[in-house]
PDB file of C-alpha atoms in Angstrom:
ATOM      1  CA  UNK A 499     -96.440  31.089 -23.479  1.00 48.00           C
ATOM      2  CA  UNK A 500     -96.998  33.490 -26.353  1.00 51.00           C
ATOM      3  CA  UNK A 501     -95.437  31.367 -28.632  1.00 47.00           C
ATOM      4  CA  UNK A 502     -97.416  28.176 -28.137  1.00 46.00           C
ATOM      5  CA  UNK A 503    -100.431  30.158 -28.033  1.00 42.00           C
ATOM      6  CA  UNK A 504     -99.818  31.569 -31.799  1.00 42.00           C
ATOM      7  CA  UNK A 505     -98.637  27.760 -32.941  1.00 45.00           C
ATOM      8  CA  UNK A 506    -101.763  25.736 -31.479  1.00 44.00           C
ATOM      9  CA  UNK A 507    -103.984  28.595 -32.986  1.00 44.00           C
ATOM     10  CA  UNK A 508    -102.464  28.617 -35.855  1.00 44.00           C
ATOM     11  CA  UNK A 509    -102.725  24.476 -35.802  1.00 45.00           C
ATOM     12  CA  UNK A 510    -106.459  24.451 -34.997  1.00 42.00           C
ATOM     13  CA  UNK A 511    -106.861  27.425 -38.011  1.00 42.00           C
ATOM     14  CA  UNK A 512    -105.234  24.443 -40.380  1.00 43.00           C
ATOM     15  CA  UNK A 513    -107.346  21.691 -39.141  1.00 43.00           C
ATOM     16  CA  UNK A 514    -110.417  23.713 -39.433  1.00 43.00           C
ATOM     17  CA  UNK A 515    -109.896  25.102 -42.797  1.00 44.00           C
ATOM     18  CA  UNK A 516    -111.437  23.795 -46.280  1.00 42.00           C
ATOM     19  CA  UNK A 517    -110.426  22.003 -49.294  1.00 39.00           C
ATOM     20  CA  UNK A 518    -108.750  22.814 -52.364  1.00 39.00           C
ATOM     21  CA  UNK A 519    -108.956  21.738 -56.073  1.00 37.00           C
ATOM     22  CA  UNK A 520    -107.392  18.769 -57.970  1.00 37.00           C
ATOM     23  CA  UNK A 521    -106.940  18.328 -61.757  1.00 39.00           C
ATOM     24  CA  UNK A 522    -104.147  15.719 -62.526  1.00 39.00           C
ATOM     25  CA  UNK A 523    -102.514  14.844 -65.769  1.00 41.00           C
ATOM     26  CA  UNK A 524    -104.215  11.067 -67.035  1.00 42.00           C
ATOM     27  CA  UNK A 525    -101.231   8.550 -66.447  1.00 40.00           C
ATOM     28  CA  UNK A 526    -100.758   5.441 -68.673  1.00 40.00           C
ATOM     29  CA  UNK A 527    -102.066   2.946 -65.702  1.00 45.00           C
ATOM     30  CA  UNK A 528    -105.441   4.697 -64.623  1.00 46.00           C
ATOM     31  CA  UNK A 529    -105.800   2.566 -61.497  1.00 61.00           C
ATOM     32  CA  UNK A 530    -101.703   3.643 -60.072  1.00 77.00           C
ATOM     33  CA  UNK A 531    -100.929   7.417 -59.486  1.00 82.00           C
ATOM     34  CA  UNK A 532     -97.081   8.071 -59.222  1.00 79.00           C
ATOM     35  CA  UNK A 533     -95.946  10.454 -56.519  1.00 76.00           C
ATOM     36  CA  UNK A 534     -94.061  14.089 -58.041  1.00 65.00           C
ATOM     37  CA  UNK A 535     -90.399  14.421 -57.159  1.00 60.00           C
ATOM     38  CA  UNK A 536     -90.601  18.142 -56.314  1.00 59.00           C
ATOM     39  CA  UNK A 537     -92.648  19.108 -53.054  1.00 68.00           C
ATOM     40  CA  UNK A 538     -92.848  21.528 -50.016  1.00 80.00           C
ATOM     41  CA  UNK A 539     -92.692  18.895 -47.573  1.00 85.00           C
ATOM     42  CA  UNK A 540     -90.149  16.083 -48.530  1.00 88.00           C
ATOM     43  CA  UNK A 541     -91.963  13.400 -46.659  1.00 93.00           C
ATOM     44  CA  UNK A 542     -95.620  13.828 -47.686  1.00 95.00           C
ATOM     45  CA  UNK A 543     -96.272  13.025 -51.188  1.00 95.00           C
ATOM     46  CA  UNK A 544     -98.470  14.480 -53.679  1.00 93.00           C
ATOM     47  CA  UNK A 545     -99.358  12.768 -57.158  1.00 93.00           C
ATOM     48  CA  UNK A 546     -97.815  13.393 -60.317  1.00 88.00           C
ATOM     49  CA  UNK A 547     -99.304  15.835 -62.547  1.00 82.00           C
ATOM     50  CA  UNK A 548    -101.127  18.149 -59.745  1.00 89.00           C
ATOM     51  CA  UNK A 549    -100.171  21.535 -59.045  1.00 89.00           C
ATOM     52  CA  UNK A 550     -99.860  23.743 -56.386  1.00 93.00           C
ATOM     53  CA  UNK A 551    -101.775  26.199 -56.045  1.00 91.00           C
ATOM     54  CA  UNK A 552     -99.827  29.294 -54.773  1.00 91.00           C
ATOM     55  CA  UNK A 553    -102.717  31.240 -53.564  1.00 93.00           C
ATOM     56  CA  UNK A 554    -104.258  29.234 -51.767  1.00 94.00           C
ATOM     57  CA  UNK A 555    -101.257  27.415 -49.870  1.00 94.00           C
ATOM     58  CA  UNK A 556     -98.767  28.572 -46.937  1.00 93.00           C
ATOM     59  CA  UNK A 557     -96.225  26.521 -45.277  1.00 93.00           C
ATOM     60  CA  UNK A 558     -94.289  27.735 -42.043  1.00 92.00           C
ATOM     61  CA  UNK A 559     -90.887  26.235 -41.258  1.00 89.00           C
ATOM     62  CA  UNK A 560     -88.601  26.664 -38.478  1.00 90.00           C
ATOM     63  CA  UNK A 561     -86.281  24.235 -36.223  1.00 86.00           C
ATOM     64  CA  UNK A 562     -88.890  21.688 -35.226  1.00 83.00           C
ATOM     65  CA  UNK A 563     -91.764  22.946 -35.748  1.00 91.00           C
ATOM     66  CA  UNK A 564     -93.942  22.742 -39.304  1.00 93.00           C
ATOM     67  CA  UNK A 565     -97.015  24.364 -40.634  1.00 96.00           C
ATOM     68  CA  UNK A 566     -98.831  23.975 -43.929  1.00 96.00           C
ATOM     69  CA  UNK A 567    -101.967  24.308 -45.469  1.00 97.00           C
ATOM     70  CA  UNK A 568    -101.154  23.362 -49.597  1.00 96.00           C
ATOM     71  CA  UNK A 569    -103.821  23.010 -52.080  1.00 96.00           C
ATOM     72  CA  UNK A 570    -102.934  21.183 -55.445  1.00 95.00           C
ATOM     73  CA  UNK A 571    -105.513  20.608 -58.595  1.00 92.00           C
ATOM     74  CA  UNK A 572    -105.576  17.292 -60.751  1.00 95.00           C
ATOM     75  CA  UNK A 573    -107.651  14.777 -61.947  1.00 95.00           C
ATOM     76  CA  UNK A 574    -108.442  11.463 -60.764  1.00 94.00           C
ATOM     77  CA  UNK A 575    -110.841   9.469 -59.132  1.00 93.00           C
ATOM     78  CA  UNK A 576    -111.194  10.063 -55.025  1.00 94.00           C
ATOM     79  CA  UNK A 577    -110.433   5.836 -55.106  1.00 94.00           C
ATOM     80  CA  UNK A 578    -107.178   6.341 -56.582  1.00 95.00           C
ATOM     81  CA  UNK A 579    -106.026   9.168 -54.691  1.00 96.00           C
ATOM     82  CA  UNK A 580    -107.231   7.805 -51.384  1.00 96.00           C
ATOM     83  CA  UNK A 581    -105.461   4.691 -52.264  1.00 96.00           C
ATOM     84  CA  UNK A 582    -101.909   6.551 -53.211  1.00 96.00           C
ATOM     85  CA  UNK A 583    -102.097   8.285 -49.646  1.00 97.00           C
ATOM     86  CA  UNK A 584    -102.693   5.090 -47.692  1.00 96.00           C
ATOM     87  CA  UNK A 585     -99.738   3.601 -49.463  1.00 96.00           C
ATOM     88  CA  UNK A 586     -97.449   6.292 -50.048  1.00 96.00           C
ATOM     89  CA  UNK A 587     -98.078   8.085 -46.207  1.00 97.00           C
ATOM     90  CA  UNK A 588     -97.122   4.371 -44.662  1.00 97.00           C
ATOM     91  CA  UNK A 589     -93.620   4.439 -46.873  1.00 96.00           C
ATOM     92  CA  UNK A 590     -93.008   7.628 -45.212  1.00 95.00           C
ATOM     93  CA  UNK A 591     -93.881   6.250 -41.615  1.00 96.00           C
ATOM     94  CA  UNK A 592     -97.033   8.383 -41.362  1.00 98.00           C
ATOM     95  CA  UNK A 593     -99.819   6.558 -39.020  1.00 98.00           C
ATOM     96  CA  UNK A 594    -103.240   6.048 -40.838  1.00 98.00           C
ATOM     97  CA  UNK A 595    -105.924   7.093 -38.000  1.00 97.00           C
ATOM     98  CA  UNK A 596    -108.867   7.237 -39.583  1.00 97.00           C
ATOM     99  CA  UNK A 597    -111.157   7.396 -42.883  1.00 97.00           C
ATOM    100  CA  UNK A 598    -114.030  10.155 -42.850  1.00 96.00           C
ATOM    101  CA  UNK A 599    -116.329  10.006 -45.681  1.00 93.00           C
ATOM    102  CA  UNK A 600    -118.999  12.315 -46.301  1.00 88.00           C
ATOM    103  CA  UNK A 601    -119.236  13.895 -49.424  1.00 84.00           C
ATOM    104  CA  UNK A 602    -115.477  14.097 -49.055  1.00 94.00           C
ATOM    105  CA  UNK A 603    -112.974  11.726 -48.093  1.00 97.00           C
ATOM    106  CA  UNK A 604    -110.466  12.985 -44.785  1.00 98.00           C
ATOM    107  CA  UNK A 605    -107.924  10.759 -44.093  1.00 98.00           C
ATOM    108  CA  UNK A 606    -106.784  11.408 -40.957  1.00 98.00           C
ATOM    109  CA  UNK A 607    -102.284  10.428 -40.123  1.00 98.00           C
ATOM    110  CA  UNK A 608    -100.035  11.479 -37.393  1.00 96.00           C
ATOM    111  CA  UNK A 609     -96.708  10.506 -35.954  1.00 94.00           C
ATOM    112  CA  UNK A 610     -94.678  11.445 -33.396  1.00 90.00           C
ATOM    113  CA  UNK A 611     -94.996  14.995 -33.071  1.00 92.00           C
ATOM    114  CA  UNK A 612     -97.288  15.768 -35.899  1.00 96.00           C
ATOM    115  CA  UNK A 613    -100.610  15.397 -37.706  1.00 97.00           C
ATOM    116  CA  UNK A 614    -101.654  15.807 -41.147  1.00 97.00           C
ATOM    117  CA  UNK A 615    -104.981  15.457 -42.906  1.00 98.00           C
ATOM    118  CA  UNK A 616    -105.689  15.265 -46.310  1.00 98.00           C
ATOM    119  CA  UNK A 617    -108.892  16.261 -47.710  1.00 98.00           C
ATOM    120  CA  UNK A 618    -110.238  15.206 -51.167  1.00 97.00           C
ATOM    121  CA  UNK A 619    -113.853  17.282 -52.479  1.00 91.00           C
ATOM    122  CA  UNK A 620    -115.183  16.400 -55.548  1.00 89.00           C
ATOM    123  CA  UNK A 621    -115.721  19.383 -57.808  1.00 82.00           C
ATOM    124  CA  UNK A 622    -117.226  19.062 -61.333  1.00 85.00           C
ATOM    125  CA  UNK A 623    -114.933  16.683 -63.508  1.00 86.00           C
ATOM    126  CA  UNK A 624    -111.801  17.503 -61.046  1.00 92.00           C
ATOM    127  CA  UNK A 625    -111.133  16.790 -56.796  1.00 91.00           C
ATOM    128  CA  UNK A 626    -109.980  19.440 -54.721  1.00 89.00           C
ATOM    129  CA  UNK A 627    -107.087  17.835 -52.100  1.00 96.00           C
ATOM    130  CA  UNK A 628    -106.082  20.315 -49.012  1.00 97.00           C
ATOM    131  CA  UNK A 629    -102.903  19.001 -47.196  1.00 97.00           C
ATOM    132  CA  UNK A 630    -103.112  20.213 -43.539  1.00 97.00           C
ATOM    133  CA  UNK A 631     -99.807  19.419 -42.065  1.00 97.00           C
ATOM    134  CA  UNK A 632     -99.113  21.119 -37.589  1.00 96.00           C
ATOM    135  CA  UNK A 633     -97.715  19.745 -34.394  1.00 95.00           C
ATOM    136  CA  UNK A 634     -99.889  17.625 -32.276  1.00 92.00           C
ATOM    137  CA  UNK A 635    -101.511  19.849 -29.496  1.00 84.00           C
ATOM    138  CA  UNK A 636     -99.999  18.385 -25.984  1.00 74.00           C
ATOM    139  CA  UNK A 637    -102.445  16.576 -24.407  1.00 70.00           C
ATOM    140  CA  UNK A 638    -103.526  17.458 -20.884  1.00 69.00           C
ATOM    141  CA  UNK A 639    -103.085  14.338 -18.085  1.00 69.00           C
ATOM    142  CA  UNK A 640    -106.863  13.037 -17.280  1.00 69.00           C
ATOM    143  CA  UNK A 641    -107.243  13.285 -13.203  1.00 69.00           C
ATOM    144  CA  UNK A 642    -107.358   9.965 -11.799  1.00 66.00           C
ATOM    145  CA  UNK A 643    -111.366   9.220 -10.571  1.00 70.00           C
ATOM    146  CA  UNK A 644    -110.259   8.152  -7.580  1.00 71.00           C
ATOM    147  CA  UNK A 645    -107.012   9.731  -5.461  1.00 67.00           C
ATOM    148  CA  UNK A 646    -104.120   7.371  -5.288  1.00 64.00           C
ATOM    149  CA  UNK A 647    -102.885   6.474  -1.538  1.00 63.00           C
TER     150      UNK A 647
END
């Protein structure tokens, strides 16, 4: 029970956390971003020209089980980086759930056993993206409203 305990906490820390900043490098077509060839986790993408930044990103690893909260700088427009998640997340079989804008764009994907959210802030001339990547907490059957005979 321990265990669990320390991975759903340290799930709801990630998905309660804040954003990070974004300066990318201009590409040649402003309205396409490319997605980098090196990154922490090989199946979600990040757009050329960002980097990491170090101190302010972990990442946990372990047989079947993955944590991550990595913040990369760049420039672009929220549009275009919203747009490069919805199509790059589907190529890597990630489920879109939701949109949240408020200031900040969330977009919201999961899959099997996992979730990960993607935060954009705007900040001056640059966007700050957080990638929250954790399990999926197990969900708890509903009791039934009426007993079953």
């Amino acid at each position: 029970m321990g265990r669990k305990y320390v991975f759903l906490m340290l799930a709801l820390f990630i998905f309660t956390s804040g954003c990070a900043i974004i300066e990318s490098k201009d590409t040649t077509n402003s309205s396409l971003l490319e997605p980098q060839a090196l990154v922490k986790f090989s199946d979600v993408p990040v757009p050329a020209g960002f980097k990491l930044l170090p101190k302010a990103s972990y990442s946990f690893e372990n047989t079947g089980t993955r944590v991550g909260m990595l913040k990369y700088q760049g420039k672009a427009s929220i549009d275009q980086i919203s747009a490069f998640y919805k199509e790059q997340m589907a190529m890597y079989k990630w489920d879109l759930l939701n949109i949240i804008e408020y200031g900040e764009r969330q977009l919201n994907f999961d899959r099997e056993a996992e979730t990960c959210v993607i935060t954009l802030a705007p900040k001056g001339s640059s966007v700050i993206i957080t990638i929250a990547l954790g399990p999926k907490s197990q969900t708890i059957p509903k009791k039934a409203a009426r007993p079953v005979k």
